Amino acid sequence: MMQQQDSASRAAYSITVQELARRIEENGAGGIPPELRTDAHLICNTPAAIDFNSPGAQGFGVKRAGLSVPGSIMLLVSPGCCGRNTAALSGSGHYGERFAYLTLDEADIVTGSHLQRIPEAVRAFVASRRERPSVVMVCLTCADALLGTDMERVCHKAEAAAGVPVRPCYMYALTRESQCPPMQAVRETIYGLLQPRQKWARQANLLGFFTPVARDSELFSLLRQAGIRKAAELARCQTYEEFTSLAAANFNLVLSDEAMGAALTLEKRLGIPAIRLRRLYETAKIAKQYQALAHILGIAPEDFTAAEVREQAEQAADAFCQQYGRETVLAIGSRLNANPFELALALVRRGLAVREILAVPSAADAFYLRELARCSPATRIYSLLEPTMLCYREDRAVTLALGADACLCHPHAKHVTWNDEEPPFGYQAVRALFERMAAAMRDDDDDNDDNDIDTADKEAAESSGELPVRESSHTVSTLPRLSLALPPFAPDTAGAAAVLYPLGGMTVIVDAGGCAGNICGFDEPRWQEDAEPSAVFSAGLRDMDAIMGRDANLVAKIREAAAELTVSFVGLVSTPVPAIIATDFRAVCRMVEKETCLPAIAVRTDGTRLYDRGASAAYDALVQKFTAPRPSDAMRTGLGVLRLTPLDFSRAESASLRALLGGEEADTAGTPVRFFDRLDDFREAARLKELLVVSPTGLRAARRLQRQWGIPIRTELPPAFIHEAFSAVLSRLAALLRDRQPREVLIVHQQILANGLRRAIRQRFPALPAGAVTVGSFFALDRALQWEGDLHFRGEQDFHAYLQAHPDAIVIGDALLARAMPESFGGTLIDLPHFALSGRRAPIENT
């Protein structure tokens, strides 16, 4: 997955357990080196680190967690960039109709005017539902964190307008390392809905996870031994009434540190005491923990045992160690159902060799580190978030990787992801882990998780790939910028990053982490697919960075990362946070160039616009910065192709166009076609004989080159490419038009590709009236390329209105658009995937 980037002199930072334990013993938490502190460096984006930057992309983030309450719905109030990866959740049947989006524009961010629209948006969202929701969660992002929004007050107004409970969910990535980080805050919001009720001595709650604890865990039988008839969990509640019954518990068992704040609040507000249990993998410590629980519950230890289950765990562990102990060398990651340091210590004490731990330690892990230093001093610790992880080279001595991130770092080892959504606990976790490890070492296809890694990451990249072509349509609101049907499209930040991705520079997303995670985990398929991912970093901003405007800290992080990597330039991509605090990117670029001796550019995106604006600005900035003047006597040569990125063209379409142009357009001197995917293509742009623009986002830069150097521009895709790449679409259209009266045809895609399809359709079906084929787009429509009647859709409302006026039309567009079609629509949708729209690459069959 991740390969060494340059030469043998480049290596990922690591430290031995022995050295780290010594530093912590001498200096406390101050002994943790800066490379292992996420506030001290740029945050490296790799597939193995996606859970840190974008927990909503895989697993639970604030969005999904907020919908854990049965019958709840969520209104996401944010710039479009913050809601983009929600398409992955809203594309699933379980979450499909539970999201709505109130997107912010620049005026909202500056003035806070969106706050006046939230109550009406909540009311419209509730009114659109077939069944009355139990609660509306209003999800806020960093924009409102910086604006200082009193969201409690806004929610009270919304509650009065809608007549249902309305609660805020704070998706503030800026506060990730504060005393109340987002995933702790969302738990407090959820359990804050519970109201006092009479206690039942025979009920206990399990707090901590958003999915149910494994049913075969002995924890349930132990609670029955203690007289507990109902062990309630949020994840097992099917109705809102079941959820409210959690307030009747006699006590809460807290299984995760992130739930401790909510448990203490419940103890104070509802009088439900909290008991902390930890997930451990040393059976002796599990036994002591259960003995302590028995003491708290006033039960004799001999009446509170799980001897049989413990014996099964011991047998599974002994069997594995006897059969595979000598040949097993482990790498342990942090994306797994365990504390990686506690798990490493448990495995080492059983005689297994742990070569690597890929996790960021905290002061709370000091005990495990100290013990590991005695048992396995040479074990090395890596931080997947540290910039030099781009230089990581797989240690082939590792034979078994535990955790999804460790598996990605060790493609040649045996794999046990151990991050199933149903969390294990207690002796059951120990038994299941060793059984899974044994199955992996046996290459047992039924139990080995190797294929699960690929599946999970492909799902994260393709996201909403299972969208049915003709979903039941959603209600479309008349309120401006309120979307009830379609999730946000690719934002300007993603467009800018897509242009910078292949150029060999250092791309720094100036954000708190979430924007970079959305880009890499959702809008950049190359990041998942490439053997050597691009150097894409998050600035890792925190609340005080934004409040104090600590530009010098950002520059220092960039300088330190640039010193460790081989990059040709620095590209800064702005996000809502620097836009709100008015970061002076011109000054930042000058500081970066002075500190790194590298050229630097900034793309001033703010997350409120769509990808075409960001990509256009990035191309233009690159041309301005890097295009060298053409000598007067230099011969013009070669063709330049602008804007061939995955946001507009699938991998297959891109390969087809490259092959076609490479064969037909290379000049007699053998000059290759320049696709502007290397920095040298921008440097040599002034020498080109002609420019081919394949998406409107390349027009701004192309026209600059035309003005400065007189390079002619073409804006038509080759007909051969259209007929080859979209033959299935044309064949499907032919079947629909056969033996029928001519009908309206609407093509929804980026303008230049849609224009190419229109020409092909008019050529193939000359009987269609002149104005029967219309191009519509949610993205840029250039006036010079626009035909009479072409449409720019400002939102789902415009698209919905068009289909109401043309109920028998044939729509050629992404299957996601089916959501915004009126119930009265009797036409046909031919699937034409547009990644920037849905995040989906493959067409759906039987369209």
GROMACS .gro file of N, CA and C in nm, residues 38 41-46 52-54 81-82 142 173-174 176 491-501 505-521 523-524 526-527 534-542 545 554-555 557-558 561 569-579 583 585 588 592 601-607 614 618:
model
  261
   38THR      N    1  -0.025   1.457   1.760
   38THR     CA    2  -0.095   1.501   1.639
   38THR      C    3  -0.106   1.653   1.630
   41HIS      N    4   0.250   1.832   1.412
   41HIS     CA    5   0.293   1.814   1.273
   41HIS      C    6   0.172   1.811   1.182
   42LEU      N    7   0.198   1.819   1.052
   42LEU     CA    8   0.091   1.798   0.956
   42LEU      C    9   0.037   1.657   0.972
   43ILE      N   10  -0.091   1.640   0.941
   43ILE     CA   11  -0.153   1.508   0.952
   43ILE      C   12  -0.144   1.440   0.816
   44CYS      N   13  -0.076   1.327   0.813
   44CYS     CA   14  -0.057   1.252   0.690
   44CYS      C   15  -0.186   1.178   0.654
   45ASN      N   16  -0.227   1.190   0.529
   45ASN     CA   17  -0.344   1.116   0.482
   45ASN      C   18  -0.297   0.993   0.406
   46THR      N   19  -0.327   0.878   0.460
   46THR     CA   20  -0.304   0.752   0.391
   46THR      C   21  -0.429   0.667   0.411
   52PHE      N   22  -0.897   0.845   1.134
   52PHE     CA   23  -0.867   0.965   1.213
   52PHE      C   24  -0.925   1.088   1.146
   53ASN      N   25  -0.900   1.103   1.018
   53ASN     CA   26  -0.943   1.225   0.950
   53ASN      C   27  -1.088   1.224   0.909
   54SER      N   28  -1.145   1.109   0.887
   54SER     CA   29  -1.283   1.105   0.840
   54SER      C   30  -1.355   0.984   0.894
   81CYS      N   31  -1.890   2.121   0.162
   81CYS     CA   32  -1.776   2.030   0.178
   81CYS      C   33  -1.791   1.942   0.301
   82CYS      N   34  -1.856   1.991   0.405
   82CYS     CA   35  -1.866   1.914   0.529
   82CYS      C   36  -1.966   1.799   0.519
  142CYS      N   37  -1.744   2.318   1.192
  142CYS     CA   38  -1.647   2.416   1.239
  142CYS      C   39  -1.689   2.560   1.209
  173ALA      N   40  -1.451   1.946   1.427
  173ALA     CA   41  -1.320   1.882   1.420
  173ALA      C   42  -1.213   1.966   1.489
  174LEU      N   43  -1.235   2.096   1.500
  174LEU     CA   44  -1.140   2.183   1.569
  174LEU      C   45  -1.120   2.142   1.714
  176ARG      N   46  -1.123   1.833   1.836
  176ARG     CA   47  -1.095   1.689   1.843
  176ARG      C   48  -1.014   1.652   1.967
  491PRO      N   49  -1.714   1.939  -0.356
  491PRO     CA   50  -1.693   2.082  -0.330
  491PRO      C   51  -1.567   2.135  -0.397
  492ASP      N   52  -1.551   2.267  -0.389
  492ASP     CA   53  -1.435   2.331  -0.451
  492ASP      C   54  -1.303   2.282  -0.393
  493THR      N   55  -1.303   2.247  -0.264
  493THR     CA   56  -1.180   2.195  -0.203
  493THR      C   57  -1.135   2.065  -0.271
  494ALA      N   58  -1.231   1.978  -0.302
  494ALA     CA   59  -1.198   1.851  -0.368
  494ALA      C   60  -1.150   1.876  -0.510
  495GLY      N   61  -1.210   1.972  -0.581
  495GLY     CA   62  -1.167   2.002  -0.716
  495GLY      C   63  -1.024   2.051  -0.719
  496ALA      N   64  -0.988   2.140  -0.625
  496ALA     CA   65  -0.851   2.190  -0.620
  496ALA      C   66  -0.753   2.078  -0.588
  497ALA      N   67  -0.787   1.994  -0.491
  497ALA     CA   68  -0.697   1.884  -0.453
  497ALA      C   69  -0.681   1.784  -0.566
  498ALA      N   70  -0.786   1.761  -0.646
  498ALA     CA   71  -0.777   1.666  -0.757
  498ALA      C   72  -0.676   1.713  -0.861
  499VAL      N   73  -0.669   1.844  -0.885
  499VAL     CA   74  -0.573   1.898  -0.982
  499VAL      C   75  -0.430   1.883  -0.929
  500LEU      N   76  -0.411   1.909  -0.800
  500LEU     CA   77  -0.276   1.905  -0.742
  500LEU      C   78  -0.225   1.764  -0.719
  501TYR      N   79  -0.316   1.668  -0.707
  501TYR     CA   80  -0.281   1.533  -0.661
  501TYR      C   81  -0.162   1.470  -0.735
  505GLY      N   82   0.387   1.744  -0.576
  505GLY     CA   83   0.404   1.845  -0.473
  505GLY      C   84   0.351   1.799  -0.340
  506MET      N   85   0.352   1.889  -0.243
  506MET     CA   86   0.293   1.864  -0.112
  506MET      C   87   0.163   1.942  -0.106
  507THR      N   88   0.051   1.872  -0.103
  507THR     CA   89  -0.080   1.937  -0.094
  507THR      C   90  -0.119   1.944   0.053
  508VAL      N   91  -0.141   2.065   0.101
  508VAL     CA   92  -0.179   2.086   0.241
  508VAL      C   93  -0.321   2.141   0.244
  509ILE      N   94  -0.415   2.060   0.293
  509ILE     CA   95  -0.552   2.105   0.312
  509ILE      C   96  -0.554   2.180   0.445
  510VAL      N   97  -0.578   2.311   0.440
  510VAL     CA   98  -0.570   2.393   0.561
  510VAL      C   99  -0.703   2.380   0.635
  511ASP      N  100  -0.712   2.276   0.716
  511ASP     CA  101  -0.837   2.241   0.783
  511ASP      C  102  -0.808   2.176   0.916
  512ALA      N  103  -0.915   2.137   0.984
  512ALA     CA  104  -0.901   2.069   1.112
  512ALA      C  105  -0.892   1.918   1.098
  513GLY      N  106  -0.910   1.866   0.979
  513GLY     CA  107  -0.900   1.722   0.955
  513GLY      C  108  -1.015   1.667   0.876
  514GLY      N  109  -1.136   1.716   0.900
  514GLY     CA  110  -1.253   1.659   0.833
  514GLY      C  111  -1.255   1.684   0.684
  515CYS      N  112  -1.217   1.804   0.640
  515CYS     CA  113  -1.218   1.834   0.496
  515CYS      C  114  -1.120   1.744   0.422
  516ALA      N  115  -1.000   1.727   0.477
  516ALA     CA  116  -0.902   1.639   0.413
  516ALA      C  117  -0.952   1.496   0.410
  517GLY      N  118  -1.018   1.453   0.516
  517GLY     CA  119  -1.072   1.318   0.518
  517GLY      C  120  -1.180   1.299   0.415
  518ASN      N  121  -1.268   1.399   0.397
  518ASN     CA  122  -1.370   1.392   0.294
  518ASN      C  123  -1.308   1.381   0.155
  519ILE      N  124  -1.204   1.459   0.131
  519ILE     CA  125  -1.139   1.459   0.000
  519ILE      C  126  -1.074   1.324  -0.026
  520CYS      N  127  -0.990   1.281   0.065
  520CYS     CA  128  -0.914   1.157   0.041
  520CYS      C  129  -1.002   1.033   0.053
  521GLY      N  130  -1.092   1.033   0.149
  521GLY     CA  131  -1.172   0.914   0.171
  521GLY      C  132  -1.292   0.902   0.080
  523ASP      N  133  -1.362   1.171  -0.233
  523ASP     CA  134  -1.357   1.236  -0.364
  523ASP      C  135  -1.229   1.211  -0.442
  524GLU      N  136  -1.137   1.133  -0.389
  524GLU     CA  137  -1.011   1.109  -0.459
  524GLU      C  138  -0.985   0.959  -0.470
  526ARG      N  139  -0.798   0.794  -0.664
  526ARG     CA  140  -0.657   0.759  -0.684
  526ARG      C  141  -0.586   0.738  -0.552
  527TRP      N  142  -0.630   0.808  -0.449
  527TRP     CA  143  -0.568   0.797  -0.317
  527TRP      C  144  -0.587   0.656  -0.260
  534SER      N  145  -0.023   1.021  -0.319
  534SER     CA  146   0.032   1.156  -0.323
  534SER      C  147   0.050   1.209  -0.181
  535ALA      N  148   0.135   1.310  -0.169
  535ALA     CA  149   0.161   1.372  -0.039
  535ALA      C  150   0.050   1.472  -0.008
  536VAL      N  151  -0.060   1.422   0.045
  536VAL     CA  152  -0.174   1.506   0.080
  536VAL      C  153  -0.183   1.510   0.233
  537PHE      N  154  -0.176   1.630   0.288
  537PHE     CA  155  -0.175   1.646   0.433
  537PHE      C  156  -0.290   1.735   0.478
  538SER      N  157  -0.328   1.715   0.602
  538SER     CA  158  -0.417   1.809   0.670
  538SER      C  159  -0.332   1.897   0.761
  539ALA      N  160  -0.368   2.025   0.769
  539ALA     CA  161  -0.296   2.114   0.859
  539ALA      C  162  -0.321   2.077   1.005
  540GLY      N  163  -0.429   2.003   1.031
  540GLY     CA  164  -0.459   1.962   1.168
  540GLY      C  165  -0.487   2.080   1.260
  541LEU      N  166  -0.560   2.180   1.210
  541LEU     CA  167  -0.589   2.298   1.290
  541LEU      C  168  -0.671   2.261   1.413
  542ARG      N  169  -0.646   2.330   1.523
  542ARG     CA  170  -0.726   2.315   1.642
  542ARG      C  171  -0.788   2.450   1.677
  545ASP      N  172  -0.563   2.745   1.719
  545ASP     CA  173  -0.496   2.784   1.595
  545ASP      C  174  -0.584   2.880   1.517
  554LEU      N  175   0.163   2.677   1.127
  554LEU     CA  176   0.138   2.605   1.003
  554LEU      C  177   0.263   2.602   0.917
  555VAL      N  178   0.329   2.717   0.904
  555VAL     CA  179   0.450   2.723   0.823
  555VAL      C  180   0.559   2.632   0.881
  557LYS      N  181   0.516   2.356   1.053
  557LYS     CA  182   0.480   2.218   1.022
  557LYS      C  183   0.514   2.183   0.877
  558ILE      N  184   0.486   2.276   0.786
  558ILE     CA  185   0.517   2.252   0.644
  558ILE      C  186   0.668   2.241   0.625
  561ALA      N  187   0.790   1.898   0.747
  561ALA     CA  188   0.751   1.789   0.657
  561ALA      C  189   0.828   1.795   0.527
  569PHE      N  190   0.691   2.127  -0.489
  569PHE     CA  191   0.628   2.253  -0.454
  569PHE      C  192   0.531   2.229  -0.340
  570VAL      N  193   0.475   2.336  -0.288
  570VAL     CA  194   0.374   2.328  -0.183
  570VAL      C  195   0.247   2.392  -0.235
  571GLY      N  196   0.138   2.318  -0.229
  571GLY     CA  197   0.008   2.370  -0.269
  571GLY      C  198  -0.085   2.377  -0.150
  572LEU      N  199  -0.134   2.495  -0.116
  572LEU     CA  200  -0.225   2.513  -0.004
  572LEU      C  201  -0.368   2.521  -0.055
  573VAL      N  202  -0.456   2.443   0.004
  573VAL     CA  203  -0.598   2.445  -0.033
  573VAL      C  204  -0.676   2.496   0.087
  574SER      N  205  -0.743   2.609   0.070
  574SER     CA  206  -0.818   2.670   0.179
  574SER      C  207  -0.949   2.595   0.202
  575THR      N  208  -1.005   2.612   0.321
  575THR     CA  209  -1.131   2.548   0.362
  575THR      C  210  -1.213   2.652   0.440
  576PRO      N  211  -1.331   2.615   0.491
  576PRO     CA  212  -1.411   2.716   0.563
  576PRO      C  213  -1.340   2.783   0.679
  577VAL      N  214  -1.256   2.710   0.753
  577VAL     CA  215  -1.192   2.770   0.871
  577VAL      C  216  -1.103   2.888   0.833
  578PRO      N  217  -1.003   2.872   0.745
  578PRO     CA  218  -0.922   2.990   0.708
  578PRO      C  219  -1.002   3.096   0.635
  579ALA      N  220  -1.109   3.056   0.566
  579ALA     CA  221  -1.193   3.156   0.499
  579ALA      C  222  -1.262   3.245   0.602
  583THR      N  223  -0.754   3.422   0.652
  583THR     CA  224  -0.612   3.394   0.643
  583THR      C  225  -0.551   3.461   0.521
  585PHE      N  226  -0.332   3.422   0.260
  585PHE     CA  227  -0.257   3.314   0.196
  585PHE      C  228  -0.140   3.366   0.114
  588VAL      N  229   0.124   3.376   0.368
  588VAL     CA  230   0.162   3.240   0.407
  588VAL      C  231   0.251   3.178   0.299
  592VAL      N  232   0.621   3.031   0.345
  592VAL     CA  233   0.655   2.893   0.310
  592VAL      C  234   0.774   2.889   0.214
  601ILE      N  235   0.194   2.777  -0.388
  601ILE     CA  236   0.072   2.840  -0.440
  601ILE      C  237  -0.040   2.815  -0.340
  602ALA      N  238  -0.142   2.899  -0.347
  602ALA     CA  239  -0.260   2.881  -0.262
  602ALA      C  240  -0.384   2.887  -0.349
  603VAL      N  241  -0.477   2.795  -0.326
  603VAL     CA  242  -0.605   2.794  -0.396
  603VAL      C  243  -0.709   2.837  -0.293
  604ARG      N  244  -0.769   2.953  -0.317
  604ARG     CA  245  -0.859   3.013  -0.216
  604ARG      C  246  -1.000   2.958  -0.228
  605THR      N  247  -1.017   2.837  -0.187
  605THR     CA  248  -1.149   2.775  -0.182
  605THR      C  249  -1.205   2.791  -0.041
  606ASP      N  250  -1.337   2.779  -0.028
  606ASP     CA  251  -1.396   2.793   0.106
  606ASP      C  252  -1.498   2.685   0.138
  607GLY      N  253  -1.512   2.586   0.051
  607GLY     CA  254  -1.602   2.475   0.078
  607GLY      C  255  -1.748   2.504   0.051
  614GLY      N  256  -1.314   2.518  -0.769
  614GLY     CA  257  -1.184   2.490  -0.709
  614GLY      C  258  -1.083   2.438  -0.809
  618ALA      N  259  -0.734   2.617  -0.926
  618ALA     CA  260  -0.605   2.547  -0.911
  618ALA      C  261  -0.528   2.545  -1.042
   0.00000   0.00000   0.00000
